[in-house]
Coordinates of C-alpha atoms in Angstrom, one line a residue:
M1 CA -0.1 0.1 0.1
T2 CA 1.4 3.8 -0.8
A3 CA 0.5 7.0 0.5
E4 CA -1.4 7.5 -2.7
D5 CA -3.8 4.3 -1.9
I6 CA -4.9 5.9 1.5
L7 CA -5.4 9.3 0.0
Q8 CA -7.7 7.9 -2.5
R9 CA -9.3 5.8 -0.2
Y10 CA -10.0 8.8 2.1
C11 CA -11.4 10.4 -1.2
Q12 CA -14.2 7.7 -1.7
E13 CA -15.5 8.1 2.0
S14 CA -19.0 9.5 1.8
I15 CA -18.2 11.7 4.4
T16 CA -15.5 13.3 2.2
K17 CA -17.7 13.6 -0.6
E18 CA -20.8 15.3 1.5
L19 CA -17.9 17.7 2.4
A20 CA -17.0 18.2 -0.8
G21 CA -20.4 18.8 -2.0
L22 CA -20.7 21.9 0.5
L23 CA -17.4 23.3 -0.2
A24 CA -18.4 23.3 -3.9
D25 CA -21.6 25.3 -3.7
E26 CA -21.7 29.2 -4.0
Q27 CA -23.0 29.8 -1.0
L28 CA -20.3 30.2 1.9
S29 CA -19.7 27.0 4.0
R30 CA -19.3 27.0 7.9
I31 CA -18.3 23.5 8.8
S32 CA -17.3 22.2 12.1
L33 CA -15.4 19.1 12.6
K34 CA -15.4 16.7 15.7
G35 CA -13.7 13.5 17.1
M36 CA -10.8 14.0 14.7
S37 CA -7.4 12.9 16.0
G38 CA -3.6 12.4 15.1
S39 CA -2.7 13.1 11.5
S40 CA -6.0 12.6 10.5
R41 CA -6.7 16.2 9.6
S42 CA -3.9 16.6 7.3
L43 CA -5.3 13.4 5.8
L44 CA -8.5 14.7 4.9
T45 CA -7.4 18.0 4.1
G46 CA -5.1 16.4 1.7
A47 CA -8.0 14.5 0.5
L48 CA -10.6 17.3 0.1
F49 CA -7.7 18.9 -2.0
K50 CA -7.2 16.2 -4.1
T51 CA -11.0 16.1 -4.7
L52 CA -12.0 19.8 -5.0
G53 CA -8.8 21.2 -6.9
K54 CA -9.2 24.4 -5.3
V55 CA -7.1 26.6 -3.2
M56 CA -6.8 25.9 0.7
V57 CA -5.2 27.8 3.6
V58 CA -4.5 26.0 6.8
I59 CA -4.0 28.0 10.1
L60 CA -2.8 26.5 13.3
S61 CA -1.9 27.4 16.8
D62 CA 1.9 27.9 16.5
K63 CA 5.0 27.6 14.1
E64 CA 6.0 23.8 15.3
E65 CA 2.3 22.5 14.7
A66 CA 2.1 24.1 11.3
A67 CA 5.3 22.7 10.4
Y68 CA 4.5 19.0 11.1
F69 CA 1.0 19.6 9.4
C70 CA 3.0 21.0 6.6
N71 CA 5.2 17.9 6.4
D72 CA 2.5 15.2 6.4
L73 CA 0.8 17.3 3.3
E74 CA 4.4 16.9 1.6
N75 CA 4.7 13.5 2.3
L76 CA 1.2 12.4 1.2
F77 CA 1.8 14.1 -2.0
G78 CA 5.2 12.8 -2.3
E79 CA 6.5 16.7 -2.4
Q80 CA 9.1 16.1 0.6
E81 CA 12.6 16.4 -1.7
L82 CA 11.0 19.0 -4.2
P83 CA 12.5 22.2 -4.4
F84 CA 9.8 24.9 -3.0
H85 CA 9.2 26.9 -5.7
R86 CA 7.5 23.3 -7.3
K87 CA 5.6 22.3 -4.5
R88 CA 1.9 22.6 -4.2
I89 CA 2.4 22.4 -0.2
L90 CA 3.6 25.4 1.1
L91 CA 4.2 26.8 4.8
F92 CA 3.9 30.6 5.0
P93 CA 6.2 31.4 8.1
S94 CA 6.4 34.9 9.9
S95 CA 9.8 36.8 8.9
Y96 CA 10.6 38.7 12.3
R97 CA 11.7 37.0 15.3
R98 CA 10.3 40.3 17.1
P99 CA 8.4 43.0 15.6
Y100 CA 10.5 46.0 14.7
E101 CA 13.6 43.8 14.5
I102 CA 14.5 44.2 10.5
E103 CA 18.0 43.0 11.2
K104 CA 16.7 39.7 12.3
I105 CA 14.6 39.1 9.3
D106 CA 15.3 35.0 8.3
N107 CA 16.1 35.2 4.6
A108 CA 14.7 31.7 4.4
N109 CA 11.5 32.5 5.8
V110 CA 11.4 35.6 3.4
L111 CA 11.5 33.3 0.2
L112 CA 8.7 30.9 1.6
R113 CA 6.6 33.7 2.4
T114 CA 7.1 35.4 -1.1
E115 CA 6.2 32.4 -3.3
A116 CA 3.3 31.8 -1.2
L117 CA 1.8 35.0 -1.9
K118 CA 3.1 34.8 -5.3
R119 CA 1.2 31.2 -6.0
L120 CA -2.0 33.0 -4.3
G121 CA -1.8 35.6 -6.6
S122 CA -1.7 33.5 -9.5
K123 CA -4.9 32.1 -10.9
N124 CA -3.5 29.1 -12.4
E125 CA -1.6 27.9 -9.2
L126 CA -3.4 25.4 -7.0
T127 CA -2.0 24.9 -3.5
I128 CA -2.3 24.6 0.2
V129 CA -0.7 27.3 2.6
V130 CA 0.0 26.2 6.2
T131 CA 0.6 28.9 8.7
Y132 CA 0.0 30.1 12.1
P133 CA -1.1 33.3 14.0
E134 CA 2.7 35.3 14.1
A135 CA 2.8 34.8 10.5
L136 CA -0.5 36.0 10.0
S137 CA 0.0 39.2 12.1
E138 CA 2.5 40.8 9.9
K139 CA 0.5 42.6 6.8
V140 CA 1.4 41.6 3.3
I141 CA 2.3 43.7 0.3
N142 CA -1.1 44.1 -1.6
Q143 CA -1.8 42.3 -4.9
D144 CA -1.6 45.4 -7.4
S145 CA 1.9 46.1 -5.7
L146 CA 3.2 42.4 -6.2
R147 CA 2.0 42.8 -9.6
Q148 CA 3.8 46.0 -10.3
S149 CA 7.2 44.8 -8.3
T150 CA 7.3 41.8 -10.3
L151 CA 10.0 41.6 -12.8
R152 CA 9.4 39.3 -15.9
L153 CA 11.7 38.4 -18.4
K154 CA 11.6 36.0 -21.2
V155 CA 14.5 34.6 -23.5
G156 CA 14.3 36.6 -26.7
E157 CA 12.7 40.2 -25.5
A158 CA 14.4 43.2 -25.1
I159 CA 15.7 44.6 -21.8
N160 CA 17.9 47.6 -21.3
A161 CA 20.6 47.0 -18.8
D162 CA 20.9 50.3 -17.2
F163 CA 17.1 50.0 -16.7
M164 CA 17.2 46.9 -14.9
F165 CA 20.0 48.2 -13.0
D166 CA 18.0 50.9 -11.9
L167 CA 15.1 49.0 -11.0
L168 CA 16.9 46.3 -9.0
Q169 CA 18.4 49.1 -7.2
E170 CA 14.7 50.7 -6.6
Y171 CA 13.7 47.3 -5.4
S172 CA 16.4 47.2 -2.5
F173 CA 18.4 44.7 -4.3
R174 CA 22.2 44.6 -2.9
Q175 CA 24.7 45.1 -5.7
T176 CA 27.3 42.5 -4.8
D177 CA 30.6 41.1 -6.6
F178 CA 28.7 37.5 -6.4
V179 CA 25.3 36.7 -5.6
V180 CA 25.3 34.6 -2.5
E181 CA 21.8 34.9 -0.9
P182 CA 18.5 36.0 -1.8
G183 CA 18.2 39.8 -2.6
E184 CA 21.8 40.3 -4.0
F185 CA 22.6 41.0 -8.3
S186 CA 25.8 41.5 -9.8
V187 CA 26.6 42.7 -13.4
R188 CA 29.7 41.9 -15.5
G189 CA 29.3 43.1 -18.6
G190 CA 26.6 41.4 -20.4
I191 CA 25.9 39.0 -17.6
I192 CA 23.7 40.2 -14.9
D193 CA 23.0 37.5 -12.1
V194 CA 19.9 38.1 -9.8
Y195 CA 18.9 36.3 -6.9
S196 CA 15.1 36.4 -6.4
Y197 CA 12.9 35.8 -3.5
T198 CA 11.0 33.0 -5.4
N199 CA 14.0 30.5 -6.2
D200 CA 16.2 28.4 -4.6
Y201 CA 18.7 29.4 -6.8
P202 CA 20.0 32.6 -8.8
Y203 CA 19.0 33.5 -12.2
R204 CA 21.8 34.2 -14.7
I205 CA 20.7 36.3 -17.3
E206 CA 22.9 37.0 -20.6
L207 CA 22.4 39.6 -22.9
F208 CA 23.7 39.8 -26.5
G209 CA 23.1 43.8 -27.0
E210 CA 19.7 44.5 -25.7
E211 CA 18.5 41.1 -26.0
V212 CA 17.7 38.4 -23.7
E213 CA 19.9 35.6 -25.0
S214 CA 19.6 33.0 -22.4
I215 CA 18.3 32.4 -18.5
R216 CA 19.9 29.9 -16.6
T217 CA 19.9 28.7 -12.8
F218 CA 23.1 28.4 -11.3
D219 CA 24.7 27.2 -7.9
P220 CA 25.9 30.0 -6.3
A221 CA 28.6 28.1 -4.3
T222 CA 30.1 26.4 -7.6
Q223 CA 28.9 29.1 -10.3
L224 CA 27.7 26.1 -11.9
S225 CA 24.6 26.0 -14.2
I226 CA 22.0 24.0 -13.2
D227 CA 18.6 24.6 -15.6
R228 CA 17.9 26.8 -18.6
L229 CA 14.7 28.6 -18.3
D230 CA 12.7 30.4 -21.0
H231 CA 11.2 32.7 -18.6
I232 CA 11.3 34.2 -15.0
A233 CA 9.8 36.5 -12.6
I234 CA 12.0 38.4 -10.2
V235 CA 10.4 39.2 -7.2
P236 CA 12.2 41.6 -4.2
N237 CA 11.7 41.2 -0.6
M238 CA 8.1 42.2 0.1
Q239 CA 9.0 42.5 4.2
N240 CA 11.5 45.6 4.0
S241 CA 11.5 47.0 0.4
M242 CA 8.3 48.2 0.1
L243 CA 7.3 49.8 3.5
H244 CA 5.7 52.7 2.1
E245 CA 3.1 50.6 -0.4
R246 CA -0.6 50.1 0.9
R247 CA -0.3 46.5 3.0
E248 CA -3.1 44.2 3.8
A249 CA -3.7 41.5 5.9
F250 CA -2.6 38.1 4.3
T251 CA -6.2 37.2 4.2
E252 CA -7.6 39.6 2.3
F253 CA -4.8 38.5 -0.2
L254 CA -6.8 35.4 -0.7
P255 CA -9.1 34.2 -3.6
E256 CA -12.6 34.6 -3.3
K257 CA -14.1 31.8 -1.3
T258 CA -10.8 30.2 -0.3
I259 CA -11.1 27.1 2.0
V260 CA -9.9 28.2 5.2
W261 CA -9.2 25.3 7.7
I262 CA -9.0 26.5 11.6
D263 CA -7.7 25.0 14.4
D264 CA -9.9 27.1 16.8
F265 CA -11.2 30.3 15.8
E266 CA -11.4 32.2 19.0
L267 CA -7.9 30.9 20.2
L268 CA -6.7 32.3 16.7
S269 CA -8.4 35.8 16.9
D270 CA -6.9 36.0 20.4
R271 CA -3.2 35.2 19.3
I272 CA -3.7 37.8 16.3
E273 CA -4.5 40.8 19.0
T274 CA -1.7 39.6 21.3
E275 CA 0.7 39.9 18.4
Y276 CA -0.4 43.3 17.5
N277 CA -0.3 44.6 21.1
K278 CA 3.7 43.1 21.2
A279 CA 4.4 45.2 17.8
E280 CA 2.5 48.2 19.9
Q281 CA 5.1 48.1 22.6
A282 CA 8.0 47.6 20.3
Y283 CA 7.2 50.3 18.3
N284 CA 6.9 52.7 21.7
A285 CA 10.0 51.4 23.0
L286 CA 11.4 53.1 19.7
E287 CA 10.5 56.4 21.3
G288 CA 9.0 57.6 18.0
E289 CA 11.8 57.2 16.0
I290 CA 11.0 58.6 12.1
D291 CA 12.2 55.7 10.3
H292 CA 9.5 53.4 11.5
V293 CA 6.1 52.8 10.3
P294 CA 3.2 52.8 13.2
P295 CA 2.1 49.1 13.8
K296 CA -1.3 50.0 12.1
E297 CA 0.5 49.7 8.7
L298 CA 2.2 46.8 9.5
Y299 CA 0.2 44.3 11.7
V300 CA -3.0 43.0 11.4
T301 CA -6.0 44.0 14.1
R302 CA -8.3 41.6 15.5
D303 CA -11.1 43.3 13.7
L304 CA -9.6 43.4 10.7
F305 CA -8.6 39.7 10.8
N306 CA -12.1 38.6 11.8
K307 CA -13.6 40.6 9.3
T308 CA -11.5 39.3 6.1
I309 CA -11.4 35.9 7.2
L310 CA -15.5 35.2 7.3
R311 CA -15.2 36.2 3.5
N312 CA -14.2 32.4 3.0
N313 CA -15.4 28.9 3.5
I314 CA -14.4 28.1 7.1
I315 CA -13.7 24.7 8.4
E316 CA -13.3 24.6 11.9
F317 CA -11.5 21.0 13.8
G318 CA -11.1 22.3 17.3
K319 CA -12.9 21.2 20.0
H320 CA -15.2 24.1 20.7
S321 CA -16.6 25.9 17.7
I322 CA -17.9 29.2 17.9
L323 CA -18.9 29.9 14.5
Q324 CA -22.5 30.5 13.8
D325 CA -24.7 28.0 11.8
S326 CA -22.0 25.7 11.3
R327 CA -22.6 22.4 9.8
V328 CA -21.2 19.4 12.3
F329 CA -19.5 16.3 10.8
Q330 CA -18.7 13.8 13.9
F331 CA -15.5 11.4 13.0
N332 CA -15.2 8.0 15.1
I333 CA -11.2 8.7 15.4
S334 CA -9.2 8.0 18.4
P335 CA -5.3 8.8 18.8
Q336 CA -2.7 6.0 18.5
P337 CA -2.3 4.8 22.0
S338 CA 1.3 4.5 24.0
F339 CA 2.2 0.9 24.1
N340 CA 5.2 1.9 26.3
K341 CA 7.5 -0.3 24.2
N342 CA 5.2 -3.3 25.0
F343 CA 5.1 -5.1 22.0
E344 CA 2.9 -7.7 23.4
L345 CA 0.1 -5.3 23.8
L346 CA 1.1 -3.8 20.4
I347 CA 0.5 -7.5 18.7
S348 CA -2.8 -7.4 20.5
E349 CA -4.3 -4.4 19.6
L350 CA -3.6 -5.5 16.0
H351 CA -5.2 -8.9 16.6
E352 CA -8.0 -7.1 18.0
N353 CA -8.3 -4.7 15.1
T354 CA -8.2 -7.7 12.7
K355 CA -11.2 -9.2 14.2
Q356 CA -13.2 -5.7 14.1
H357 CA -12.4 -5.7 10.3
I358 CA -10.3 -2.5 11.1
R359 CA -6.8 -2.7 8.6
N360 CA -3.8 -2.2 10.1
L361 CA -1.2 0.2 8.3
I362 CA 2.3 0.5 10.1
L363 CA 3.9 3.7 8.5
S364 CA 7.7 4.6 8.0
D365 CA 9.8 6.2 5.7
N366 CA 13.0 3.9 6.5
D367 CA 12.5 0.2 5.2
K368 CA 15.1 -0.9 7.8
Q369 CA 12.9 0.0 10.7
L370 CA 9.8 -2.0 9.1
E371 CA 12.4 -5.0 9.0
R372 CA 13.4 -4.2 12.4
L373 CA 9.4 -4.2 13.4
Q374 CA 8.4 -7.8 11.9
A375 CA 11.7 -9.0 13.4
I376 CA 10.4 -7.9 16.7
F377 CA 6.9 -9.5 15.8
N378 CA 8.7 -12.8 15.1
D379 CA 10.5 -12.6 17.9
V380 CA 7.8 -12.0 20.3
S381 CA 5.3 -14.5 18.6
F382 CA 8.2 -17.3 18.9
N383 CA 8.9 -16.7 22.5
H384 CA 5.3 -16.8 23.4
E385 CA 4.3 -19.5 21.2
L386 CA 1.4 -17.3 19.0
K387 CA -0.1 -19.2 16.6
I388 CA -1.9 -16.0 15.0
A389 CA 0.3 -14.1 12.4
V390 CA 0.4 -10.5 12.9
E391 CA -1.6 -9.0 10.0
Y392 CA -0.6 -5.3 8.9
A393 CA 0.5 -3.7 6.0
P394 CA 3.9 -1.9 5.8
V395 CA 3.2 1.6 4.0
N396 CA 6.5 3.9 3.2
L397 CA 5.5 7.0 4.3
T398 CA 5.4 8.9 7.9
L399 CA 3.0 11.3 9.5
H400 CA 3.5 12.9 12.8
E401 CA 1.0 11.2 14.5
G402 CA -1.2 7.8 13.9
F403 CA -4.7 7.5 14.9
I404 CA -7.4 4.9 14.5
D405 CA -10.6 5.6 12.4
K406 CA -13.3 3.2 13.0
G407 CA -15.5 4.9 10.6
I408 CA -13.4 4.4 7.6
G409 CA -12.1 0.9 9.2
Y410 CA -8.2 2.2 9.2
A411 CA -5.8 2.1 12.0
L412 CA -2.7 4.0 11.0
Y413 CA 0.4 3.5 13.5
T414 CA 3.8 5.7 13.0
D415 CA 7.0 3.7 14.0
H416 CA 8.4 6.6 15.7
Q417 CA 5.5 6.4 18.5
I418 CA 5.7 3.0 18.7
F419 CA 9.6 2.9 19.4
E420 CA 8.7 6.4 21.5
R421 CA 11.3 8.2 19.0
Y422 CA 11.0 12.1 18.5
H423 CA 10.0 12.7 15.5
K424 CA 11.6 16.3 14.0
Y425 CA 9.8 18.5 11.2
R426 CA 11.6 19.6 8.5
I427 CA 11.2 23.0 7.0
R428 CA 14.1 23.7 4.7
D429 CA 16.9 21.6 3.4
S430 CA 20.3 22.9 4.4
K431 CA 22.9 22.3 1.5
S432 CA 25.9 20.5 2.4
G433 CA 29.4 21.9 2.6
K434 CA 31.7 21.0 -0.1
Q435 CA 36.0 20.9 0.1
V436 CA 36.5 23.7 -2.5
L437 CA 36.2 27.3 -1.6
T438 CA 32.8 28.5 -2.1
L439 CA 31.4 32.3 -2.3
K440 CA 30.2 32.2 1.1
E441 CA 33.5 31.2 2.4
L442 CA 35.0 33.8 -0.2
Y443 CA 32.8 36.5 1.6
D444 CA 34.1 35.4 5.2
L445 CA 37.9 35.5 4.0
K446 CA 39.9 38.8 5.2
P447 CA 42.8 40.5 3.5
G448 CA 45.9 38.5 5.0
D449 CA 44.0 35.1 5.2
Y450 CA 46.0 32.2 3.5
V451 CA 45.0 30.2 0.9
A452 CA 46.7 27.5 -1.1
H453 CA 46.4 27.2 -4.9
V454 CA 46.4 23.7 -6.6
D455 CA 49.0 25.2 -9.1
H456 CA 51.0 27.6 -7.4
G457 CA 50.8 27.1 -4.0
I458 CA 50.1 29.3 -0.8
G459 CA 49.6 32.4 -1.2
R460 CA 48.0 35.5 0.8
F461 CA 44.4 36.3 0.0
D462 CA 44.1 40.5 -0.7
G463 CA 40.4 41.2 -1.7
L464 CA 38.4 41.4 -4.8
E465 CA 39.1 43.2 -7.7
K466 CA 37.7 44.4 -11.1
I467 CA 40.2 43.6 -14.1
N468 CA 40.0 44.0 -17.9
N469 CA 39.7 40.5 -19.5
N470 CA 39.6 40.9 -23.6
N471 CA 37.7 44.3 -23.2
K472 CA 35.6 42.8 -20.5
I473 CA 35.0 43.5 -16.7
Q474 CA 35.4 40.9 -14.6
E475 CA 35.7 40.1 -11.0
A476 CA 38.8 38.2 -9.8
I477 CA 40.2 36.9 -6.9
R478 CA 43.6 38.7 -6.0
L479 CA 46.4 36.4 -4.3
I480 CA 49.8 37.8 -3.2
Y481 CA 52.7 35.3 -3.1
K482 CA 56.4 36.0 -2.7
N483 CA 58.3 38.9 -3.4
G484 CA 55.3 40.6 -3.7
D485 CA 53.9 39.1 -7.2
I486 CA 49.9 38.8 -7.5
L487 CA 47.9 36.3 -9.0
Y488 CA 44.5 37.0 -10.2
V489 CA 42.1 33.9 -10.4
S490 CA 38.5 34.1 -11.8
I491 CA 35.7 33.3 -10.0
H492 CA 34.9 30.4 -12.4
S493 CA 38.3 28.7 -11.1
L494 CA 37.2 28.8 -7.3
H495 CA 37.4 25.1 -7.4
R496 CA 41.3 25.2 -7.6
I497 CA 41.5 27.1 -4.3
S498 CA 41.1 26.1 -0.7
K499 CA 41.6 27.8 2.5
Y500 CA 45.1 26.7 4.1
T501 CA 44.9 24.9 6.9
G502 CA 48.0 24.2 8.7
K503 CA 49.6 23.9 12.5
E504 CA 47.8 26.1 14.4
G505 CA 50.1 29.0 15.5
V506 CA 52.7 28.4 12.7
V507 CA 52.6 31.2 10.0
P508 CA 52.9 29.4 6.5
T509 CA 55.7 30.5 4.1
L510 CA 54.5 32.0 0.6
D511 CA 55.3 30.2 -2.5
K512 CA 57.1 31.6 -5.1
L513 CA 55.4 32.1 -8.7
G514 CA 57.2 30.6 -11.6
S515 CA 59.6 28.5 -9.1
S516 CA 59.3 24.6 -9.0
S517 CA 59.2 24.4 -5.1
W518 CA 55.4 24.0 -4.9
S519 CA 55.4 21.2 -7.7
K520 CA 58.7 19.5 -5.7
L521 CA 56.8 19.7 -2.3
K522 CA 54.0 18.3 -4.0
Q523 CA 55.9 15.4 -5.5
K524 CA 57.9 14.7 -2.1
T525 CA 54.3 14.8 -0.3
K526 CA 52.9 12.1 -2.9
Q527 CA 55.9 10.1 -2.4
R528 CA 55.7 10.3 1.5
V529 CA 52.0 9.3 1.3
K530 CA 52.8 6.2 -0.7
D531 CA 55.6 5.3 2.0
I532 CA 52.7 5.8 4.7
A533 CA 50.2 3.6 2.3
K534 CA 52.8 0.8 2.1
D535 CA 53.5 0.9 5.9
L536 CA 49.5 0.9 6.5
I537 CA 49.1 -2.3 3.9
K538 CA 51.7 -4.2 5.7
L539 CA 49.7 -3.3 8.9
Y540 CA 46.4 -4.3 7.9
A541 CA 47.8 -7.4 6.1
E542 CA 49.1 -8.7 9.3
R543 CA 45.9 -7.9 11.1
K544 CA 43.9 -9.1 8.7
A545 CA 45.4 -12.6 9.3
S546 CA 44.7 -12.7 13.1
D547 CA 41.5 -13.6 14.2
G548 CA 39.2 -11.3 16.2
F549 CA 35.9 -11.9 18.5
R550 CA 32.9 -12.0 16.2
Y551 CA 29.5 -10.2 17.4
M552 CA 26.3 -11.8 16.6
P553 CA 24.3 -9.8 14.4
D554 CA 22.0 -7.0 16.0
T555 CA 19.5 -8.6 18.2
Y556 CA 15.9 -7.5 19.2
L557 CA 17.4 -5.7 22.4
Q558 CA 19.7 -3.7 19.9
H559 CA 17.0 -2.6 17.9
E560 CA 15.0 -1.4 20.9
L561 CA 18.1 0.7 22.4
E562 CA 18.4 2.4 19.0
A563 CA 15.1 3.2 18.7
S564 CA 15.0 4.7 21.8
F565 CA 17.0 7.7 20.8
I566 CA 15.0 10.6 21.3
Y567 CA 16.7 12.6 18.4
E568 CA 16.9 12.0 14.4
D569 CA 20.2 10.3 13.4
T570 CA 22.1 12.5 11.4
P571 CA 23.2 10.6 7.9
D572 CA 26.6 10.9 9.3
Q573 CA 25.4 9.0 12.4
V574 CA 23.8 6.3 10.4
K575 CA 26.9 5.9 8.6
A576 CA 29.2 5.5 11.3
T577 CA 27.1 3.1 13.4
N578 CA 26.7 0.8 10.7
D579 CA 30.3 1.2 10.0
V580 CA 31.3 0.3 13.7
K581 CA 28.8 -2.6 13.7
K582 CA 29.7 -3.9 10.4
D583 CA 33.5 -3.9 11.9
M584 CA 32.4 -5.9 15.2
E585 CA 30.6 -8.4 13.1
D586 CA 33.6 -9.2 11.2
E587 CA 36.2 -11.8 12.1
C588 CA 38.9 -9.4 12.0
P589 CA 39.8 -6.9 14.9
M590 CA 38.1 -3.6 14.7
D591 CA 40.3 -0.5 14.2
R592 CA 37.9 2.5 13.6
L593 CA 38.3 5.9 14.6
I594 CA 34.9 8.2 14.8
C595 CA 35.8 12.2 14.5
G596 CA 33.3 14.8 14.9
D597 CA 32.6 18.2 16.9
V598 CA 31.1 18.6 20.5
G599 CA 27.5 17.7 20.4
F600 CA 27.5 15.6 17.1
G601 CA 26.3 12.4 18.3
K602 CA 29.7 10.7 19.2
T603 CA 28.7 9.3 22.3
E604 CA 25.6 7.5 21.2
I605 CA 27.6 5.9 18.7
A606 CA 29.8 4.3 21.7
I607 CA 26.9 3.6 23.6
R608 CA 25.4 1.5 20.7
A609 CA 28.9 -0.1 20.1
A610 CA 29.1 -0.8 23.9
F611 CA 25.8 -2.4 24.0
K612 CA 26.2 -4.9 21.3
A613 CA 29.2 -6.1 22.8
V614 CA 27.5 -6.6 26.2
T615 CA 24.8 -8.5 24.8
D616 CA 26.9 -10.8 23.2
S617 CA 28.6 -11.4 27.0
K618 CA 31.4 -9.1 26.8
Q619 CA 32.7 -6.7 29.3
V620 CA 33.3 -2.9 28.5
A621 CA 35.8 -0.3 29.6
V622 CA 35.3 3.3 28.4
L623 CA 38.4 5.4 29.0
V624 CA 38.3 9.0 28.8
P625 CA 40.8 11.7 29.6
T626 CA 39.7 13.6 32.5
T627 CA 37.3 12.6 35.7
I628 CA 34.8 15.6 34.3
L629 CA 34.4 13.5 30.9
A630 CA 34.1 10.4 32.9
I631 CA 31.2 11.3 34.9
Q632 CA 29.5 13.0 32.0
H633 CA 29.6 9.8 30.4
F634 CA 28.6 7.9 33.5
K635 CA 25.3 9.7 33.5
T636 CA 24.7 9.5 29.8
F637 CA 25.3 5.9 29.7
N638 CA 23.2 5.8 32.7
D639 CA 20.2 7.5 31.3
R640 CA 20.4 5.9 27.8
L641 CA 20.4 2.4 29.4
K642 CA 17.8 2.7 32.2

């Protein structure tokens, strides 16, 4: 069974069809849903979105709940790994950490906010926007201003480079040597790089005279092209670049009769008022500085919110509805119970569900976790001589909270709740770092820092400089070598430069351009590496020939321990854990070093390895350099193994 199958089953349910019929009517609907629990709300939202094909907005109590709800919908529609500009499910977060703290605006959040406004302003875009009171309390630019502020370009059309330069500056884009984050642009002859607030990657626009010859997206870290595009829309930061434009509530921005899901109308209205009061207090604390706009122009009042939200179709799934004349729908859904890792109790419930013709679905986005669960069921059934097989369907899907829906006859159990494991939401994926020098690192370099060029050796960074190359102005990195020699390196050759790392406190010697010292050093280093490799090969051959203790494969207890970890394993933790256990299960003696910064999870890997040894009748000694660290480890081991 798949996520699509579950969604389709809910689309066919009679109560879903009745709701769809009400919402498709021309009259405004007021609907109250009772008896819902767990992630059944996100599943019903997805089913109605699939059935109706209408714009929806889901307003929840706080950012965390909104993020979990958004993740549920992304997983149901298979959009978790898509870049946000291709998703139908969007999160609309707040941009400020506190009112009037413009310098603390979160760029990633501004990207999400701007994309959501752009989608809602387009008649051809079907989307679900998930948000919360803090985000709704900030007013947004009105639709006319958004359209006027959007610069649209397509290949083949004429555009004046000077006009575009002036327009980007008017839109408050910052001119930089290289674009690294949203809101920046750079001009190099006939090439204009722009990082819009509605795209994961910046655009590179190539002009031939006054004609747009090509448009590409590119990775700002490597400067390498990603996709070719026919047309683009460049949108500025709507949070701080248009402060003198008329702003409106987000709810005024919604298309007519949008379907709005609300957790609790009264609580939501109170939170909007609280956020407005916070903005007033922050404004008064500024002592009337003339550079700041009064709160009424930037933040939403309770009256304005109530007036504009009620123009839409409202579905309330809170416990206490205060909407007048609302149509009440009663569901028979209960939350996934807590089994306290008592798998006999879980098996008993699954058997009982089967007797009542309720289909059991166990959800996990990790195939190994599903295999682990089946192994546990087999172990428990064998040890207790249970004759009846456990009936359930594994589903490669994760939701935040499981539930039992007796009305539809489905029981959805999530693996993280079964194993009592913390489930973390994801908003935006972080880019993994690279070993070569990136533009971000380049901006962090200061004149005087040392860098290593693969062909010319160690030089000193001396800033960025514009140079004339074949009658074209280009930015280049200026490096100083021995005797004051200068080397200019194009930004397209960043992969040939890396930040110098050497022994702390030792100042490196600059290499001389044109000399053979660097190539000789590289050759000498290669030979030393070969010598070390020979010694290592000899050492490992001897180790390979000797026999070590071969630990048995993971047991049910090992799976229990790892599943009880309250955090999501990082990819590096997963790899390191698997490598250590693979070494332990091999007949050769283990020789492995785990490196990582403080707080990155090294101790957890050690605990798992120690536990694996103990469950195979071995003793473990944990050696640490200080008494304090020994006490810390003692407490950590106690907490994890209690």
